[in-house]
Short mmCIF file of C-alpha atoms in Angstrom, two decimals:
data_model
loop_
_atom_site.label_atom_id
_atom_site.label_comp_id
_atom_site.label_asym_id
_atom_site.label_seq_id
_atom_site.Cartn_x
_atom_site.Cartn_y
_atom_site.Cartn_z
CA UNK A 1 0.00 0.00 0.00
CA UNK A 2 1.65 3.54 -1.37
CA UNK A 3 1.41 6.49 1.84
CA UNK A 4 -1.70 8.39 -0.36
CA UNK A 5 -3.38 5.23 -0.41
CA UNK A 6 -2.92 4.85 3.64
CA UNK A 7 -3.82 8.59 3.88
CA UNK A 8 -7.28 7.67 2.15
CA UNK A 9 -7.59 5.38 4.48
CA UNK A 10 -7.07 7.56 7.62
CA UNK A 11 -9.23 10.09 6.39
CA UNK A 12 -11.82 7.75 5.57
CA UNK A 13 -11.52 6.58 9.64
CA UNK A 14 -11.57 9.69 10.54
CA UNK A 15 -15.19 11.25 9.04
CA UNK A 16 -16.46 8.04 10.31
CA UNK A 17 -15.26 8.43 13.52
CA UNK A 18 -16.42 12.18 13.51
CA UNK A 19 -20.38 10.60 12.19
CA UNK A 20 -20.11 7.80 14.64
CA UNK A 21 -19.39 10.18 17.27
CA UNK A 22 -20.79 14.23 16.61
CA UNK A 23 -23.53 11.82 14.88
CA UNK A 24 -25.23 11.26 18.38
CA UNK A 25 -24.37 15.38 19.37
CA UNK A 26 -26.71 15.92 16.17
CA UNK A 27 -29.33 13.87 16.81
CA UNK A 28 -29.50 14.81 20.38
CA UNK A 29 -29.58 18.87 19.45
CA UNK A 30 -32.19 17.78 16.62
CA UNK A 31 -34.58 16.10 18.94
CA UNK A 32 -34.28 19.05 21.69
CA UNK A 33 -37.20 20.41 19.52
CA UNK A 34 -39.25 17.73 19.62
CA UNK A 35 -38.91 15.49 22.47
CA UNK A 36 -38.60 17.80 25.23
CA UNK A 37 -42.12 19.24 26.75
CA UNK A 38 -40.46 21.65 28.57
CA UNK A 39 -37.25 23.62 29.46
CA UNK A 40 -36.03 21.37 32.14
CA UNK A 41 -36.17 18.23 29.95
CA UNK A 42 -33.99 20.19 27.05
CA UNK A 43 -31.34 21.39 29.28
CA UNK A 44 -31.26 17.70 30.96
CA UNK A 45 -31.00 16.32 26.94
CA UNK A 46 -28.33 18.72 26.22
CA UNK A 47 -26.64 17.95 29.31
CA UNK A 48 -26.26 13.99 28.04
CA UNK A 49 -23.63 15.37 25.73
CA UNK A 50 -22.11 18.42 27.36
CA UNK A 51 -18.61 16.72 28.39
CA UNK A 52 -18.65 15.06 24.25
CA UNK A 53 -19.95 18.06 21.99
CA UNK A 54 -16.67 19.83 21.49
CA UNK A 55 -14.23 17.02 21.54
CA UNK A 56 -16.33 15.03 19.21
CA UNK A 57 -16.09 18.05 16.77
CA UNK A 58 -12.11 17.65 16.53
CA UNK A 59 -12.64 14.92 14.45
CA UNK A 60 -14.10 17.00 10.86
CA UNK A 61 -10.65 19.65 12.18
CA UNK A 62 -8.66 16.92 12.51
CA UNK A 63 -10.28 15.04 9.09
CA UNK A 64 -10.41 18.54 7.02
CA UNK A 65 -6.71 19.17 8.09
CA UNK A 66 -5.18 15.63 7.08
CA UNK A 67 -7.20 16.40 3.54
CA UNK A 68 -5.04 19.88 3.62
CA UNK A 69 -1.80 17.83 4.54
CA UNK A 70 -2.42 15.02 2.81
CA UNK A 71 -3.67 15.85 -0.52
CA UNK A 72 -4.01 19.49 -1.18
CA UNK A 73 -5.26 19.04 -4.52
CA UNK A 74 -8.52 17.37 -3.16
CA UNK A 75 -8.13 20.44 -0.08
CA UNK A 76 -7.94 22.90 -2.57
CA UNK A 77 -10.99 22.13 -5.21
CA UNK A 78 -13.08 20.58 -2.75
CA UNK A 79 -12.80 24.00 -0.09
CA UNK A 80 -12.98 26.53 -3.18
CA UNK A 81 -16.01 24.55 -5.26
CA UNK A 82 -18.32 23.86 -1.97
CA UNK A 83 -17.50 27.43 -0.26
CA UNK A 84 -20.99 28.52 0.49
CA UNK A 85 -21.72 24.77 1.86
CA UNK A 86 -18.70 24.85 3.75
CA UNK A 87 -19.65 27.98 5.27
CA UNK A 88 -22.92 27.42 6.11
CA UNK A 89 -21.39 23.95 8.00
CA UNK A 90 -18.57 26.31 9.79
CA UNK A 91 -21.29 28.90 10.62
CA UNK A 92 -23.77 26.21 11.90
CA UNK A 93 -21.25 24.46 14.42
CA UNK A 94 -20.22 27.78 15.90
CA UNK A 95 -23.55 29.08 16.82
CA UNK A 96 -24.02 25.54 17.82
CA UNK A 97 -20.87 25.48 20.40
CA UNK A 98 -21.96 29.12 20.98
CA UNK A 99 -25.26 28.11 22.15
CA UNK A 100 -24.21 25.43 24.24
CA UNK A 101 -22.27 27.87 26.39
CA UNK A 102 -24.84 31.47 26.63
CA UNK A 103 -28.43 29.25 27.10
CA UNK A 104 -28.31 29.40 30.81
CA UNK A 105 -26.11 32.38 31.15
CA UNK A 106 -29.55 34.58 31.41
CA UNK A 107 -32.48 33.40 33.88
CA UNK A 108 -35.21 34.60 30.94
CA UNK A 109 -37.08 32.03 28.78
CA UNK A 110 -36.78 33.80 25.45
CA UNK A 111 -32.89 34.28 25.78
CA UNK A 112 -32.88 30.41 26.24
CA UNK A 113 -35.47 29.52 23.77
CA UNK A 114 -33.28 31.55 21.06
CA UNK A 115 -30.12 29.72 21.88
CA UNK A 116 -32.79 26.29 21.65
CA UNK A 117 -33.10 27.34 18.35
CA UNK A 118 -29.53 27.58 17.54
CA UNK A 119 -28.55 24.41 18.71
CA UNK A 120 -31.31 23.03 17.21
CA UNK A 121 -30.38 24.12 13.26
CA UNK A 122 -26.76 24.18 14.06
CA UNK A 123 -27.24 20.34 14.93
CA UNK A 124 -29.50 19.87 11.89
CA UNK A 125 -27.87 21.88 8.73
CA UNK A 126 -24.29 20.45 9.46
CA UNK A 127 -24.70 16.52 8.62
CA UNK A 128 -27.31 17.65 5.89
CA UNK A 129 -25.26 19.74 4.24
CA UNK A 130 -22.25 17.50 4.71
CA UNK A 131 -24.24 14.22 3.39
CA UNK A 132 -24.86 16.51 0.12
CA UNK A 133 -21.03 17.14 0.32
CA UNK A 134 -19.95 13.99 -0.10
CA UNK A 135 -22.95 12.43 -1.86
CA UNK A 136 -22.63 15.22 -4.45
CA UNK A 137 -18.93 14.63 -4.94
CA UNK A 138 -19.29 10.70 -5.59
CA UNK A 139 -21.91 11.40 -7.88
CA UNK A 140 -19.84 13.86 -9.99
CA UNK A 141 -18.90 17.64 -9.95
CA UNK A 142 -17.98 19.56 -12.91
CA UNK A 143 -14.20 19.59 -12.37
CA UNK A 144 -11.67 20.64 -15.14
CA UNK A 145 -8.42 19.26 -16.32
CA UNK A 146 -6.70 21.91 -13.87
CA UNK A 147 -8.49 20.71 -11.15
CA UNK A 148 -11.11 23.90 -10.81
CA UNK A 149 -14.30 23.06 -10.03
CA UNK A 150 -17.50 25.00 -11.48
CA UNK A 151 -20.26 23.61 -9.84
CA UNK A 152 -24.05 25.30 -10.39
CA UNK A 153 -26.79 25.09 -8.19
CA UNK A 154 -28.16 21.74 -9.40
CA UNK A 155 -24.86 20.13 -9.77
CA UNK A 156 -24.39 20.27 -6.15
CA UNK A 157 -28.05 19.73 -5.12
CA UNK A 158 -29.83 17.36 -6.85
CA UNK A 159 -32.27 14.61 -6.03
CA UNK A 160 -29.24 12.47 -5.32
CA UNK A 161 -27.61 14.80 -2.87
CA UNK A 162 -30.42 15.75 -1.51
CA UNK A 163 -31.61 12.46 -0.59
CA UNK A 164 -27.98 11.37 0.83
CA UNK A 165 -28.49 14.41 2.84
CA UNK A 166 -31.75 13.37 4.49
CA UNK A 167 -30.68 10.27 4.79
CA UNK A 168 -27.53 10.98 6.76
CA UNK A 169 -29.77 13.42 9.10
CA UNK A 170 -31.92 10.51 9.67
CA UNK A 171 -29.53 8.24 10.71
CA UNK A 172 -27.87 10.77 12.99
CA UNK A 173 -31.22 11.63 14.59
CA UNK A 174 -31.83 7.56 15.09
CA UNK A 175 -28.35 7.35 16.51
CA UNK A 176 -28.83 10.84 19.12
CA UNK A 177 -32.33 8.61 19.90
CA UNK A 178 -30.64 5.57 21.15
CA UNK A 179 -28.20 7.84 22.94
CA UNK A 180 -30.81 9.77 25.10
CA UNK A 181 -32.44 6.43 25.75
CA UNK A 182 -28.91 5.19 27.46
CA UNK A 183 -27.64 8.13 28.71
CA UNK A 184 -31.28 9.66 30.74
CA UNK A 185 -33.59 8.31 32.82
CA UNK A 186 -38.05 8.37 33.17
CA UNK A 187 -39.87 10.00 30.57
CA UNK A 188 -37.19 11.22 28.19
CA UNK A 189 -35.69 7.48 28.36
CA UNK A 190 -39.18 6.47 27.56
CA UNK A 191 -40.12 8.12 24.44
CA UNK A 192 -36.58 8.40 23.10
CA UNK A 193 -36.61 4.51 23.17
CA UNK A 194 -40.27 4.85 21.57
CA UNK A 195 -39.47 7.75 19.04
CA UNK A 196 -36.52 5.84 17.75
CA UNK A 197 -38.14 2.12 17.34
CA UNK A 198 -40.27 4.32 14.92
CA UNK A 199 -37.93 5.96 13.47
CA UNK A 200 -35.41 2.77 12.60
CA UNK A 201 -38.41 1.97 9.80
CA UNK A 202 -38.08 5.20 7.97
CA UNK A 203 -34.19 4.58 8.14
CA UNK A 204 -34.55 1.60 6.51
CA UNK A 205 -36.92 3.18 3.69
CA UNK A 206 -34.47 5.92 3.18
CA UNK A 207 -31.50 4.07 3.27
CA UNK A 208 -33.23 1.15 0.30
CA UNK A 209 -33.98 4.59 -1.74
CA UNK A 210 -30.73 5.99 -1.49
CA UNK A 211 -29.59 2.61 -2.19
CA UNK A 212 -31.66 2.33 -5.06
CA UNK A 213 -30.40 5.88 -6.57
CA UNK A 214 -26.95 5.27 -5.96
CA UNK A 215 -27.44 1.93 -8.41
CA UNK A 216 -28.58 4.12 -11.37
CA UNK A 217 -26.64 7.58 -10.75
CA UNK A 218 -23.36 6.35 -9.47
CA UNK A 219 -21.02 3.67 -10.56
CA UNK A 220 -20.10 2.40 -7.35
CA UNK A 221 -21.82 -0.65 -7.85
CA UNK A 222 -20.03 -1.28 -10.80
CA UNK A 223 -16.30 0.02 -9.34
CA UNK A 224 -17.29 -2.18 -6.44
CA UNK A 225 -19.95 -5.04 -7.26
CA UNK A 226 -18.78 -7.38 -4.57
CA UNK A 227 -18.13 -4.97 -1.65
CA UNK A 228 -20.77 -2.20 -1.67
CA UNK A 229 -23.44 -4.75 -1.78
CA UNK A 230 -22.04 -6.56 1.41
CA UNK A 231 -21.90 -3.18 2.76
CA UNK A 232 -25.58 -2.59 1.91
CA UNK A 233 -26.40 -5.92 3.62
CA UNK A 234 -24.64 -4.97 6.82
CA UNK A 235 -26.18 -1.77 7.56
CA UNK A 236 -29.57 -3.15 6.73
CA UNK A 237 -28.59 -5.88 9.74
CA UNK A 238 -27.61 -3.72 11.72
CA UNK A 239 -30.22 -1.48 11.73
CA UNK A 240 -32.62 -4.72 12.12
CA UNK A 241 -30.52 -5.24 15.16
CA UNK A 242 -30.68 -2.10 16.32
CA UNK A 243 -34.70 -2.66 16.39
CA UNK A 244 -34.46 -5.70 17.93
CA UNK A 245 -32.36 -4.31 21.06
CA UNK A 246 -34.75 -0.77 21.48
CA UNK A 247 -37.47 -3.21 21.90
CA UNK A 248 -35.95 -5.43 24.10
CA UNK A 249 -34.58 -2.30 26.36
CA UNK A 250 -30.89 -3.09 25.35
CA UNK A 251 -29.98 0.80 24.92
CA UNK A 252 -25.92 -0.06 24.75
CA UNK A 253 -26.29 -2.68 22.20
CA UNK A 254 -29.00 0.07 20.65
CA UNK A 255 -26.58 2.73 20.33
CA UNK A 256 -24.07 0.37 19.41
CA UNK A 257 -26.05 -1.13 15.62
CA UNK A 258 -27.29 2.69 15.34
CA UNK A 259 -23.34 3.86 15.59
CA UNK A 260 -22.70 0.82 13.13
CA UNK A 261 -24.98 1.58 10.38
CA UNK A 262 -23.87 5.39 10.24
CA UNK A 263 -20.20 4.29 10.25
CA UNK A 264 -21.04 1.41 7.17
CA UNK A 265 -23.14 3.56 5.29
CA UNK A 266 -19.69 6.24 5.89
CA UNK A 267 -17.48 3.79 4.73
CA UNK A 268 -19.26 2.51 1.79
CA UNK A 269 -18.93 6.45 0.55
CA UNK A 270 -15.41 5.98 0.33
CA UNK A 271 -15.53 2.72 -0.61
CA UNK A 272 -17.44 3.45 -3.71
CA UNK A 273 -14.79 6.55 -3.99
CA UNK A 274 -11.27 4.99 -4.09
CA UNK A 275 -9.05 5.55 -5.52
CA UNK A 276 -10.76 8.70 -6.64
CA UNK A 277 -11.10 11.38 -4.00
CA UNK A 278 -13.58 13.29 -6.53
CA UNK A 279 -15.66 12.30 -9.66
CA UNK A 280 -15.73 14.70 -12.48
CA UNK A 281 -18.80 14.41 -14.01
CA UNK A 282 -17.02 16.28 -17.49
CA UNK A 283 -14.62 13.74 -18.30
CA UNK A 284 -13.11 10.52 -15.98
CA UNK A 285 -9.60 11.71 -16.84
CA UNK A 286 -10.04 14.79 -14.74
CA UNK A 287 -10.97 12.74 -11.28
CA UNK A 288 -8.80 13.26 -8.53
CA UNK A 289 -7.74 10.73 -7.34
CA UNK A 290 -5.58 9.63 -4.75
CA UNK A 291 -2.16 9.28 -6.79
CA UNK A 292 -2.86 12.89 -8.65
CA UNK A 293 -3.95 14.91 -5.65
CA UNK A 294 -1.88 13.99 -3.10
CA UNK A 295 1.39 15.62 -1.47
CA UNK A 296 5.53 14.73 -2.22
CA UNK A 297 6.18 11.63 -0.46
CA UNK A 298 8.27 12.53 2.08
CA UNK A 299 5.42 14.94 3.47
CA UNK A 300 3.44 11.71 3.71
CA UNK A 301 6.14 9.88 5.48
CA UNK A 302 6.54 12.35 8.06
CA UNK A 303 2.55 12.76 8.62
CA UNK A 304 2.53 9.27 8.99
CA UNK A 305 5.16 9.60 11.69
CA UNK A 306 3.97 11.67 13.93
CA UNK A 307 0.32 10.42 13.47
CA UNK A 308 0.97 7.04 14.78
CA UNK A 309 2.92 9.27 17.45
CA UNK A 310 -0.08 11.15 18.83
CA UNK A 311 -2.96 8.53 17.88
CA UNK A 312 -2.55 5.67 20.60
CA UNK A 313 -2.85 9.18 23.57
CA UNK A 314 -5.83 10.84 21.00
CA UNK A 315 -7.76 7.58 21.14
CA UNK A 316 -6.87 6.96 24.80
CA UNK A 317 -7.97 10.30 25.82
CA UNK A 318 -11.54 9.54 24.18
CA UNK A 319 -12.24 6.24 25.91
CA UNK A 320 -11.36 7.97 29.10
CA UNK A 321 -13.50 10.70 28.86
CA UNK A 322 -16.84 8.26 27.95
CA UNK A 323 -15.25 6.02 30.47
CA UNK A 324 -15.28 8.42 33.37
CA UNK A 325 -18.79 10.49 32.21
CA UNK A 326 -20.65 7.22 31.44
CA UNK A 327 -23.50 7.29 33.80
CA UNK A 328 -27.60 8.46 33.11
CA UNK A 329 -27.67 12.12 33.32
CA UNK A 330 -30.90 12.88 35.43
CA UNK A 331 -32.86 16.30 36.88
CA UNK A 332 -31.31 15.52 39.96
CA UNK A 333 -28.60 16.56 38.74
CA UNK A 334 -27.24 19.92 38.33
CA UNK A 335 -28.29 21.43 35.47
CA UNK A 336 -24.90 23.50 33.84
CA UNK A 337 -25.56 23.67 30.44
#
């Protein structure tokens, strides 16, 4: 395996880790909305993932900034061609983290219900938006032989993109469900548990659709006719598993198949992607790929270096911090955020 090829491969980890794990953050700041009846109830739900939220977000820095290092070509068209996208993600998550911090800096419902809001579309526009991302960029982009791309409206939002947008929200808001359900206690454990044995159903419809369009509008079946479709059979399972466990009151091995099926349906993104890193959709000999977009080889050596330096503490870091803030978050608590 060539150092670009590895790098893929990192970077692939890494958005999956970041779905896997701000996946949850999402769907818990989605379902504020919804699920709590009342002040108290919200701040408890956004309390189940005050010690995560931020640290979870170092992932997409940490994935964004190996694409930089890594392959600057990909950095460089991908950054310039989805600006307004990326902005709108970057916007999102700060008013987001903002939020977190100034809801309960003011003892006045309004000033709280405003920062609800926030956290509420800065947890929902940020895996939309990054689902059309990626689902636009597998589909094909208009990108030139010098690597610019000039994308219009409907070449980065189409019903393709669109629909791998939704569908990644979904699966976020399933996986935030099954969180709530094993990180709170009474009611909200209750109907999150109920609220997300609903929901796996309309995952599953989504998911066959977007399955379905990615068959006639991509060619990842065809780069990848053995693979993809055991990846397709594996998330259904584990979604069917993840079913199974909500109605049995199994929240760990819930969250668990939920955290599964957002990090297969990830994967089978990049899967379908390699070696490309984008598809052109003007001509296959201007894809980027990972042999034409990435950096010198001794910048890949040394990345490689010093990331197998820092990973094993990164990684042991994380566990710590779910190990030591793994217990139901309840209103007898106090209530910080």
């Amino acid at each position: 395996m060539e150092l670009s090829e590895l790098w893929f491969v990192l970077i692939s980890i890494l958005f999956i880790g970041f779905f896997f794990l701000e996946g949850f953050d999402f769907g818990v700041g989605m379902s504020t909305r919804f699920l709590a009846r009342d002040q108290k109830e919200r701040t408890i739900m956004v309390n189940t993932i005050g010690p995560f939220w931020d640290a979870n977000e170092v992932w997409l820095i940490t994935g964004a900034g190996a694409i930089f290092a890594a392959f600057p070509h990909w950095y460089a068209t991908m950054f310039s061609g989805y600006y307004l996208l990326m902005l709108t993600v970057l916007l999102s998550l700060i008013g987001r983290g903002v939020a977190f911090e100034y809801r309960r800096k003011v003892e006045d419902t309004r000033w709280t219900n405003v920062w609800d809001w926030v956290i509420f579309f800065g947890s929902l526009l940020p895996p939309f938006l990054l689902g059309v991302l990626f689902t636009s960029a597998l589909k094909g982009v208009p990108i030139h032989e010098d690597m610019n791309m000039e994308a219009g409206f409907s070449d980065v939002m189409n019903i393709y993109s669109i629909w791998g947008g939704l569908t990644i929200t979904l699966l976020c808001l399933l996986h935030g469900l099954t969180f709530l359900s094993l990180k709170t206690e009474g009611e909200i454990r209750q109907r999150s548990a109920a609220l997300a044995k609903k929901l796996v159903l309309a995952v599953l419809g989504s998911l066959i659709i977007f399955v379905g369009l990615s068959s006639f509008m991509t060619d990842i079946f065809e780069v990848r006719p053995i693979l993809e479709p055991i990846i397709v059979v594996l998330i259904v399972l584990a979604y069917g598993l993840s079913y199974y466990f909500i109605s049995n009151k199994r929240e760990g091995m819930a969250f668990t198949m939920t955290g599964l099926g957002i990090g297969l349906t990830v994967s089978s993104i990049f899967v379908g992607l390699f070696p490309r890193v984008m598809v052109s959709s003007l001509n296959k000999a201007f894809n980027l790929t990972v042999y034409n977009a990435s950096s010198g080889a001794y910048s890949l050596k040394i990345m490689t270096i010093v990331a197998v330096t820092i990973l094993p503490f990164v990684l042991g870091y994380t566990i710590y911090s779910y190990y030591v803030f793994r217990k139901r978050v309840s209103d007898k608590e106090h209530l910080t955020y």
